[in-house]
XYZ file of C-alpha atoms in Angstrom:
551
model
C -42.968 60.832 -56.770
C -42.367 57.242 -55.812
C -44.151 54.494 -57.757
C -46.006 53.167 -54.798
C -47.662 56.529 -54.752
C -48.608 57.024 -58.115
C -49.948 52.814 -58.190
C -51.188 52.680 -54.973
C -49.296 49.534 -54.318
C -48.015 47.954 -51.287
C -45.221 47.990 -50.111
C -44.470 44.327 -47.982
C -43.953 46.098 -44.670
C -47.139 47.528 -45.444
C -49.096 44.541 -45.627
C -46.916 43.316 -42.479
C -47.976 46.067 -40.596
C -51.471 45.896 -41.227
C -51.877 42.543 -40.708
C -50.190 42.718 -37.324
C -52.254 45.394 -36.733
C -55.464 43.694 -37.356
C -54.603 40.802 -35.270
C -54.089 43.336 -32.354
C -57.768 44.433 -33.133
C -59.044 40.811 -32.921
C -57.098 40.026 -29.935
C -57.898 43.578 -28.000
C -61.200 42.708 -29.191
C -61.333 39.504 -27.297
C -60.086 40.860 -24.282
C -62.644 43.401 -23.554
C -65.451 41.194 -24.561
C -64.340 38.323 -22.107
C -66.893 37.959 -19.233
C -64.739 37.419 -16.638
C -62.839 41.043 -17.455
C -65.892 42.907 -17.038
C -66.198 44.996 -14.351
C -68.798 47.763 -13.234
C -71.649 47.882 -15.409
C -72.083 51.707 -16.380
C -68.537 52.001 -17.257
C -67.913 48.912 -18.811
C -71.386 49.814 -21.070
C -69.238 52.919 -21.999
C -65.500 51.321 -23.013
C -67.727 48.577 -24.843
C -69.980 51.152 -26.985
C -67.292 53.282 -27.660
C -64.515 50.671 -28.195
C -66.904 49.000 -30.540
C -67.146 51.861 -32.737
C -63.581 52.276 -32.979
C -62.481 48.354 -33.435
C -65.301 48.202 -36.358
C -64.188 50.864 -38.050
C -60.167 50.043 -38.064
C -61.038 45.926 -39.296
C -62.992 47.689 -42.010
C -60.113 50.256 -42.656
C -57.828 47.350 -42.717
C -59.941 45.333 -44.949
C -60.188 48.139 -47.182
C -56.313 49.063 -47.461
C -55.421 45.304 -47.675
C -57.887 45.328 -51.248
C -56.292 48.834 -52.550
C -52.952 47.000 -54.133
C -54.533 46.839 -57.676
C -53.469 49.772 -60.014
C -56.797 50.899 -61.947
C -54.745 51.705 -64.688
C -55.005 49.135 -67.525
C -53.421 48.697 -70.861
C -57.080 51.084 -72.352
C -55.739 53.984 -70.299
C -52.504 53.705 -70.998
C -52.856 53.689 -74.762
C -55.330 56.444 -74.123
C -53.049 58.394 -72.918
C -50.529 58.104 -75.074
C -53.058 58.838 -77.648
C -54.558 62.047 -76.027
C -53.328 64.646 -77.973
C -53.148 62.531 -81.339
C -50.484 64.357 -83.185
C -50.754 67.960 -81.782
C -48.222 68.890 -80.053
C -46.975 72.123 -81.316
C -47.824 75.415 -79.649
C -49.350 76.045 -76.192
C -49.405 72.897 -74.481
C -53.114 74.096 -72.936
C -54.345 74.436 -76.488
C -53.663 70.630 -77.645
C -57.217 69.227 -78.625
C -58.114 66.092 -76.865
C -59.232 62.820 -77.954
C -60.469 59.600 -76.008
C -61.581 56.689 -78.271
C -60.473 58.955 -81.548
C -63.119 61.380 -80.605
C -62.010 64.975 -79.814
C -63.659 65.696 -76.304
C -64.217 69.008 -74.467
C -63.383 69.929 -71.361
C -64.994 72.998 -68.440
C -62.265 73.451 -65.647
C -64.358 74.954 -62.761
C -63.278 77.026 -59.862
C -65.692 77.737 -57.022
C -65.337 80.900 -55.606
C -67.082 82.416 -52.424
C -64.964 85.026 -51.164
C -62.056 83.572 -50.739
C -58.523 86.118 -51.023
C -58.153 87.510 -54.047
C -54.819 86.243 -54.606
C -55.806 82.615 -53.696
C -57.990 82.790 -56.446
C -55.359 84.073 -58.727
C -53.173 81.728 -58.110
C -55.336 79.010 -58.952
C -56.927 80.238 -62.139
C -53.565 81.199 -63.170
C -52.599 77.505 -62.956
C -55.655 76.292 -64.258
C -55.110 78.036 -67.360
C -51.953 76.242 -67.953
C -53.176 73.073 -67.805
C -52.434 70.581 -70.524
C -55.012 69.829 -73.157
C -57.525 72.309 -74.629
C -59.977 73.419 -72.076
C -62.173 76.349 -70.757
C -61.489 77.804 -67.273
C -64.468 79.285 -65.638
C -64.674 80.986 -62.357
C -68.001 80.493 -60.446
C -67.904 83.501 -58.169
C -70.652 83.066 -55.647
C -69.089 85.876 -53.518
C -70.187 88.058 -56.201
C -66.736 90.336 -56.222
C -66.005 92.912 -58.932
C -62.301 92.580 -57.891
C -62.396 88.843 -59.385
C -64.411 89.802 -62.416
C -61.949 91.757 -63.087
C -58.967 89.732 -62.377
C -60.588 87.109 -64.717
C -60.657 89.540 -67.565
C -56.867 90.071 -66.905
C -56.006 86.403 -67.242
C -58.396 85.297 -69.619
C -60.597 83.474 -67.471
C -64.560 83.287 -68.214
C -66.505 84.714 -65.037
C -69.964 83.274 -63.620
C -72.029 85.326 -61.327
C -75.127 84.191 -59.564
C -78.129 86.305 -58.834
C -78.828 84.009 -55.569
C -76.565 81.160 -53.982
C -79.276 78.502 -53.939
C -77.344 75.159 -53.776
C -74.632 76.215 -52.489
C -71.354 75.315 -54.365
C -73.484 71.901 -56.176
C -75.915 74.986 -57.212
C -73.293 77.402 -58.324
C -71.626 74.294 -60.200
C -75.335 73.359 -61.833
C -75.342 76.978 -62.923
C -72.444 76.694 -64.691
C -73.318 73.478 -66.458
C -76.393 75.464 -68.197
C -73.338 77.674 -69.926
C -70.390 75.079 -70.508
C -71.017 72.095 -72.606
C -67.912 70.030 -72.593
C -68.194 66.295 -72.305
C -66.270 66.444 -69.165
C -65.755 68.972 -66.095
C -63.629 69.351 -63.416
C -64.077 71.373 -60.285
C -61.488 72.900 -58.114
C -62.038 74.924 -55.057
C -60.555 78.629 -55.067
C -56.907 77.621 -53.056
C -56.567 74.443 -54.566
C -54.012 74.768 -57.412
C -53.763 72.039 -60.157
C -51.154 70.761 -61.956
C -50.401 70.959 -65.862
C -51.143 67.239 -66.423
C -54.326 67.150 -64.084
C -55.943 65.632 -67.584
C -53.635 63.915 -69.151
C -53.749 61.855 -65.702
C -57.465 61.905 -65.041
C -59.196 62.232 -68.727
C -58.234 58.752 -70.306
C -60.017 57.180 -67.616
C -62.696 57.952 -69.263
C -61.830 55.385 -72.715
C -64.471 53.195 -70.115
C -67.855 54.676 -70.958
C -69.111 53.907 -67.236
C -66.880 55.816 -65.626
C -68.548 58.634 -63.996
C -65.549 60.631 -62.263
C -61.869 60.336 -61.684
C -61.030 61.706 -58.105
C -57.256 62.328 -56.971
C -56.263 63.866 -53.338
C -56.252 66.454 -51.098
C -53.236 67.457 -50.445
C -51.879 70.638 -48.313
C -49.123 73.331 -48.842
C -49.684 75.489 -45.969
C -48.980 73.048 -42.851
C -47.870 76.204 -40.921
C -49.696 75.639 -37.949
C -51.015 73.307 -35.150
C -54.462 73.418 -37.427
C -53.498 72.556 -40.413
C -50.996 70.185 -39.873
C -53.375 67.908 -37.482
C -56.247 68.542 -40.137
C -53.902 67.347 -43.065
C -52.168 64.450 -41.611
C -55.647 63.073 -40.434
C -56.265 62.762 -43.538
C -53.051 61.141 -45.069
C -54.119 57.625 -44.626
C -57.627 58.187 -46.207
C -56.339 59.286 -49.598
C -52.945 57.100 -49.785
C -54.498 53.728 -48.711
C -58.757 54.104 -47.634
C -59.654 55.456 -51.051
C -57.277 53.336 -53.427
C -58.974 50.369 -51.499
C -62.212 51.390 -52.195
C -61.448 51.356 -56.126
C -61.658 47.395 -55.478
C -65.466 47.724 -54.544
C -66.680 50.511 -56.974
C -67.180 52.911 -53.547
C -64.315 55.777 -54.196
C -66.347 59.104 -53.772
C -66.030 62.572 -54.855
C -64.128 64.946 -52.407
C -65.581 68.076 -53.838
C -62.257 69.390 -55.639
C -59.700 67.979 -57.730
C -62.011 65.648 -59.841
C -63.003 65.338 -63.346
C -66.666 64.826 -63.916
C -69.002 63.175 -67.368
C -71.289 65.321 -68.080
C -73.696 63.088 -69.084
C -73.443 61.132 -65.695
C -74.366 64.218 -63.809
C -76.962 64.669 -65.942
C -78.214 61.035 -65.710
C -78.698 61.868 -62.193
C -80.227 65.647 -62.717
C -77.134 67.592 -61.219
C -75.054 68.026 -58.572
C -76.578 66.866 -55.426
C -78.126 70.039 -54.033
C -80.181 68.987 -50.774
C -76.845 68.664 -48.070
C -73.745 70.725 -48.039
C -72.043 67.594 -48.508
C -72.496 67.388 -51.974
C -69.591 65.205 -53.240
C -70.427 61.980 -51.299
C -74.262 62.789 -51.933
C -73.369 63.020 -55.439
C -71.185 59.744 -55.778
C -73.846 58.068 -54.057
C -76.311 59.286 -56.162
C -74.205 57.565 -59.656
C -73.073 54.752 -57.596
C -76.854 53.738 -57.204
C -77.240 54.243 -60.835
C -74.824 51.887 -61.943
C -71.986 54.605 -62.567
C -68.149 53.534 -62.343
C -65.851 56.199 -60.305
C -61.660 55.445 -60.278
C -59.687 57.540 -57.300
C -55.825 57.876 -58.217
C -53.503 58.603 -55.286
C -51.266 60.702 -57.618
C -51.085 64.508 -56.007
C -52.389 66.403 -59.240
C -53.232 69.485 -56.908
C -52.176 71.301 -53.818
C -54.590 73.149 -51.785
C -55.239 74.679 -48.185
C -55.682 72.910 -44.986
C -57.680 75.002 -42.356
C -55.397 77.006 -40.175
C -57.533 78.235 -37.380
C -59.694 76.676 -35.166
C -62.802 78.427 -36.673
C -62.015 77.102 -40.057
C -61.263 73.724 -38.760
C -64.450 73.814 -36.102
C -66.646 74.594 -39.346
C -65.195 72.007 -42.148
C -65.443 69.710 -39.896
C -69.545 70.233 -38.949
C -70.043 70.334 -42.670
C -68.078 67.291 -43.567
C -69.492 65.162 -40.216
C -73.217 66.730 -41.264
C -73.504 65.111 -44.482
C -72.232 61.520 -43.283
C -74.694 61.533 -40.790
C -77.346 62.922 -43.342
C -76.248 59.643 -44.755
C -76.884 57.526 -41.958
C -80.001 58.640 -40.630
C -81.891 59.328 -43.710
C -80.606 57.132 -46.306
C -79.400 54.087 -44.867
C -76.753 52.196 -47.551
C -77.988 48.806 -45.649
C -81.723 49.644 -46.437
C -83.187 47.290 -49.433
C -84.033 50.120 -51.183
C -80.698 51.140 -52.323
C -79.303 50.093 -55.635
C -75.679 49.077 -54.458
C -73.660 46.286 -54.316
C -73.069 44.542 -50.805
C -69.767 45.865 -50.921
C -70.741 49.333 -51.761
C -73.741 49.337 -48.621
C -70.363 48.805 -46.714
C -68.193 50.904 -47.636
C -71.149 53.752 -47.530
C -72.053 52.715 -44.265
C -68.432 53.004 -42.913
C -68.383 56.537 -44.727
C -71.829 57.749 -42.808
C -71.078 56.127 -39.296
C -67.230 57.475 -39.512
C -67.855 60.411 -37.762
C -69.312 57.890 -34.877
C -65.696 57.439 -34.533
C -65.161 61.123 -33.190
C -68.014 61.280 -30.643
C -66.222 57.531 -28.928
C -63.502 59.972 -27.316
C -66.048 61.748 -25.495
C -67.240 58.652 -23.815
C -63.776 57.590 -23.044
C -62.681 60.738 -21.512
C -65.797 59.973 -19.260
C -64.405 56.649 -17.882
C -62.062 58.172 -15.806
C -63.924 60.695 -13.623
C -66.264 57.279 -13.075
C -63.403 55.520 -11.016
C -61.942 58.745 -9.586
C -64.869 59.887 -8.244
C -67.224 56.817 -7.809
C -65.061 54.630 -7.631
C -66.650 52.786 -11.139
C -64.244 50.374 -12.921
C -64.749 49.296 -16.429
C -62.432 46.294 -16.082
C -62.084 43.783 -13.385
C -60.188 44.702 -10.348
C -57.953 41.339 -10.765
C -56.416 42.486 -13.548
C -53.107 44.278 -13.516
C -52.226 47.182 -15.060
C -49.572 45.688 -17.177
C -51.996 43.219 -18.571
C -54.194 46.109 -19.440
C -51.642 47.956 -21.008
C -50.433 45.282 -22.866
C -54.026 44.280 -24.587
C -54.381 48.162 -25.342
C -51.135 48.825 -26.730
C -52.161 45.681 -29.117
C -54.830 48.183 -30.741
C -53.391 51.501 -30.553
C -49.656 51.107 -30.541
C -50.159 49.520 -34.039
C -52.622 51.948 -35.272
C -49.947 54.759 -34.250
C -47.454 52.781 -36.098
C -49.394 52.230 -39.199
C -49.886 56.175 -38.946
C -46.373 56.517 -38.805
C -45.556 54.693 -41.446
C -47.751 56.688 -43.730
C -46.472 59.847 -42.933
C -42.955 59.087 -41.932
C -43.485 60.294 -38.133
C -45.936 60.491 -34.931
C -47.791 63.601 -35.050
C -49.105 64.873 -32.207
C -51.553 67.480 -33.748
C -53.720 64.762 -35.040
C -53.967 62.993 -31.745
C -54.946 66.078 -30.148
C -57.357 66.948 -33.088
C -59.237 63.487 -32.782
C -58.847 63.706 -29.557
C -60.805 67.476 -28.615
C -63.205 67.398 -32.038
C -65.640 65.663 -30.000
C -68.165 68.861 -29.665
C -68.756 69.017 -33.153
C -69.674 66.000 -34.104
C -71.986 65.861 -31.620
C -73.069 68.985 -32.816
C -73.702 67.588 -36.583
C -75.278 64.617 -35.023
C -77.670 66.751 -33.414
C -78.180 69.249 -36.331
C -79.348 66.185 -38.630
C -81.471 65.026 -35.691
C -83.390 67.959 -35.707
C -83.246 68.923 -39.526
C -81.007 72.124 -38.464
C -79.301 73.392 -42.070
C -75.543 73.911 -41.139
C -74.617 77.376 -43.278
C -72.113 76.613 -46.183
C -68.992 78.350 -45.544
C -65.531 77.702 -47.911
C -63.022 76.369 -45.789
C -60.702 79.138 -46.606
C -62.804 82.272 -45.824
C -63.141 81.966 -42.228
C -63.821 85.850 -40.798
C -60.862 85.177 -37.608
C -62.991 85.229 -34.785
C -61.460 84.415 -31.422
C -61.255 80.586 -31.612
C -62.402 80.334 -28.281
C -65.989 81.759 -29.692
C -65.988 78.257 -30.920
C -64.933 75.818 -28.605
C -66.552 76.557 -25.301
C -67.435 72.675 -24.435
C -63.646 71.559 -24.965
C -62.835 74.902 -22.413
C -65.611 73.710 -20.132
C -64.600 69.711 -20.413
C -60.685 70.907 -19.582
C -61.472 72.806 -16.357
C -63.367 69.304 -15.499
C -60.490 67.274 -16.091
C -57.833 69.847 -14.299
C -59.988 69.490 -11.188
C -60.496 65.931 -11.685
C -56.824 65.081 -11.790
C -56.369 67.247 -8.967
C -58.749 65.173 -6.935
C -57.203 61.784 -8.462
C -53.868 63.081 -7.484
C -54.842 64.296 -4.044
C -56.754 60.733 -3.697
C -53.828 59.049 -4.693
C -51.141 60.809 -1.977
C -53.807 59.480 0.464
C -53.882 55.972 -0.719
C -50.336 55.529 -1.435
C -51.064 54.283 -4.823
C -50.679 55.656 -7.947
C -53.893 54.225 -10.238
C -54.236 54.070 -13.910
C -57.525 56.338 -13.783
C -54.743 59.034 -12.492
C -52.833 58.533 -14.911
C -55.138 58.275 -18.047
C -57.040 61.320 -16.853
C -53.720 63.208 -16.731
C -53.107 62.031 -20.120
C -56.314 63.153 -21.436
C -55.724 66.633 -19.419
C -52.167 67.268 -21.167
C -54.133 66.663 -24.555
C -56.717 68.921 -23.611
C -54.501 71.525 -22.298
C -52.019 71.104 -25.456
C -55.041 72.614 -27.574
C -55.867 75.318 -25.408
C -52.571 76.790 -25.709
C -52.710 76.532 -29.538
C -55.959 78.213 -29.441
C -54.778 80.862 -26.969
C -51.406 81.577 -29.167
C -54.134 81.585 -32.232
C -56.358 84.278 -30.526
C -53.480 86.457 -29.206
C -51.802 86.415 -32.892
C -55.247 87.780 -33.842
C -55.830 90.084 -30.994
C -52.750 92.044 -32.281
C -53.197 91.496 -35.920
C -50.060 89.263 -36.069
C -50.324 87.006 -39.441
C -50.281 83.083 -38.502
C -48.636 81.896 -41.749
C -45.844 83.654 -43.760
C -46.529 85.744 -46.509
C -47.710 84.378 -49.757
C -45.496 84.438 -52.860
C -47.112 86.783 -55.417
C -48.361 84.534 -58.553
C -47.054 84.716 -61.511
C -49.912 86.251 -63.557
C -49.842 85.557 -67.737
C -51.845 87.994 -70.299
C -53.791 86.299 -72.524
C -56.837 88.213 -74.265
C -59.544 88.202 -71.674
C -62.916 86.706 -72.082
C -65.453 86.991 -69.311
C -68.815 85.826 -68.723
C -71.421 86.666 -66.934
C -74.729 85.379 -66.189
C -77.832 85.895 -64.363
C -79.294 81.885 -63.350
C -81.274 79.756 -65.117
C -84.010 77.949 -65.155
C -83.320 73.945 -65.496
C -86.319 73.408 -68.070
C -85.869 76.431 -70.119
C -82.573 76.722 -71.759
C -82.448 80.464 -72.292
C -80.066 82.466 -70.796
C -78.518 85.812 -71.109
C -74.662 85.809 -71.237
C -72.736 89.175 -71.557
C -68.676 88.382 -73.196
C -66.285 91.158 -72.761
C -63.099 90.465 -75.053
């Protein structure tokens, strides 16, 4: 792995790139806000509202990125580290007792389970059990299967089974907390499988006793489809530059797997967020308020499952935008009442509103129709298109580039994801409008449903924009001019129409029980004596519990 990615620093082209992008921000910025380029008002409203949305949120992204060039690791976690296992390092490598601050610590690795494939599961508890440093590995099953039970007696694994599934996964995890009692815990989901020095990379964070968690990324093995590979490269900037930044201003926030947890810092705030089915960024902003310390590493300590059909996708997506607008509409970071730093209120306010960001394309697939139809203009009629062009190139071109330079290419599946996600978002915004709960579903347990079930506006909106750009090109032939409304709508209609032929391959793979990813490697399973647990919940004030082992 290069050293960039394991520091987090920058490279110089880096920094060149984002400060020429954010000069293209300021100067795009400029352009649509000058009076005299302002043209009709109800279109012009639109590009402004949605425009501003967008430009706000990439100066803060560049901000952000620009501050992530400091490596949190300092000379305590380094000698921490190299003083981890003291002098044990004979035998099992997972067996090695752990020390931080010459104190032998304890450590609960949990995996959430909720019906997830049963070798998914395997796979990850059987690398979870290898992990370096001494450690109990407990499956939380909230899918309540008897084929994971026993699996977990086969590899050793203890086994947790709920009675109810109040919580969701932040109750299943609170469940487990009243059985394990390490000093530390880390959680992995079901398909996301860690590696052997997950600790030795995360624990000696912890030498600084206000350090709450230690979060590393989300990255993806299974970017065999459309799907997944728009859902994982959306998120490739975010966890090699957004969250390293946020380091700077105490703000990195749990991403629900692939973090190490104190205990007594959960506990400080009474559990695991339970109220929202977002309950990693609840939860960080929960210990953030109380004065907690989280550190995110951009080192890949575990490789998970992106979701690879539009149901999946349509349904991670609701959860994830529900609980940042949960955020923004009934705990506003700005309010006085929050315990954060200014630079935190930021950074959470960025993290509630970013989902604002996915609603803007719906306005600006809008603008369009106005002039085709109307004959509405958002910009002056004076101004050419090549002047247009050029002010809008100065904002996207470079964010495409920047994109491109983080993941080594253009990728068209997460244009056309941002681009056609626009329904559920509005969705979630709606849902936390109303107080709707959204259902908590694991991104990796979706039942394969036709995936048109799920995106009827985006069919609805692309029938619009066929017959709009039918019109537009009919008006055109007329006029003898080609117009940039043409043009843009036909851009936005080749989008459109690029994701319903992904969905339609997706539902006729399904309709004939075709498999859309190739076959999954068996894991390699190991035999070590087999302890399992199980136990019916608990009551948070009374600390009995009833806790069958079979060895």
């Amino acid at each position: 792995m290069a050293e960039n990615n394991r520091t987090g620093a920058h490279s110089p082209v880096m920094t060149l790139l984002v400060l020429i992008a954010t000069l293209g921000i300021l100067v795009y910025s400029a352009f649509l806000l000058n009076p005299a380029n302002r043209g009709d008002a109800l279109p012009y409203i639109m590009v402004i509202s949605a425009e501003s949305v967008l430009v706000a949120h990439a100066l803060l992204a560049m901000w952000t990125i620009l501050a992530g060039s400091v490596d949190p690791r300092d000379f305590a976690f380094h000698r921490t580290q190299r003083l981890l296992f003291g002098r044990s390092h004979a035998g099992n490598p997972s067996e090695w007792p752990l020390q931080v601050n010459d104190q032998r610590v304890y450590v609960d690795v949990f995996i959430t389970v909720y019906g997830e494939d049963i070798d998914i599961i395997r796979r990850t508890v059987t690398a979870a059990l290898a992990i370096k440093g001494r450690h109990r590995t407990w499956v939380l099953d909230d899918g309540r299967s008897d084929q994971v039970r026993d699996m977990c007696g086969t590899l050793g694994a203890r086994y947790v089974r709920r009675l109810s599934s109040g919580g969701a996964k932040a109750g299943n995890v609170n469940h487990a907390l009243t059985l394990a009692k390490g000093d530390f815990f880390a959680i992995f989901d079901a398909d996301f499988v860690p590696a052997q020095d997950f600790l030795v990379e995360t624990v000696p964070f912890f030498v600084d006793p206000d350090v709450a968690f230690v979060q590393t990324p989300q990255t993806y093995g299974n970017l065999h489809t459309t799907i997944a590979r728009g859902a994982a490269y959306m998120q490739a900037v975010f966890y090699r530059f957004i969250q390293p930044g946020r380091n700077r201003f105490n703000a990195a926030f749990c991403v629900g797997t692939n973090v190490v947890f104190r205990r007594a810092a959960i506990d400080d705030i009474g559990g695991m967020y339970t109220q929202s089915k977002s309950e990693d960024v609840w939860t960080s902003l929960m210990l953030h308020e109380r004065g907690w310390r989280s550190v995110f590493i951009p080192t890949v300590l575990a490789v998970g499952d992106a979701p690879e059909t539009v149901e999946a996708y349509s349904k991670q997506q609701l959860r994830w935008a529900t609980g940042g607008f949960e955020i923004l509409l009934t705990h506003n970071p700005l309010s006085p009442r929050r315990r954060l730093t200014m630079d935190q209120r930021i950074q959470y306010l960025v993290t509630a509103s970013f989902y604002l960001t996915g609603i803007c394309p719906f306005i600006l697939l809008l603008v369009p129709p106005l002039e085709i139809y109307f004959d509405l203009r958002p910009m002056n009629l004076t101004i050419s298109v090549g002047t247009w062009l050029l002010y809008y190139s100065g904002f996207y071109v470079m964010q495409i580039v920047l994109a491109w330079y983080t993941v080594g290419s253009f990728r068209w599946q997460t244009l056309t994801l941002a681009t056609v996600s626009f329904p559920i978002y509005i969705k979630a915004f709606m849902n936390v409008l109303k107080g709707k709960d959204v259902g908590w579903q694991a991104t990796g347990t979706a039942r394969g449903s036709s995936p048109f079930n799920f995106i009827i506006p985006q069919v609805m909106f692309f029938v619009f924009l066929v017959l709009t750009s039918l019109v537009a090109i009919w008006r055109d032939v007329d006029n003898g001019v080609f117009t940039l409304a043409t043009a843009w709508n036909l851009t936005n209609t080749v989008i459109m129409g690029g994701f319903m032929l992904t969905a339609r391959r997706e539902a006729r793979a399904l309709r004939k029980g075709l498999p859309l990813v190739p076959d999954m490697p068996d894991a390699v399973v190991a035999s070590p004596p087999p302890v399992t647990v199980v136990a019916r919940p608990v009551s948070e004030a009374a600390n009995d519990h009833i806790a069958e082992v079979v060895s």
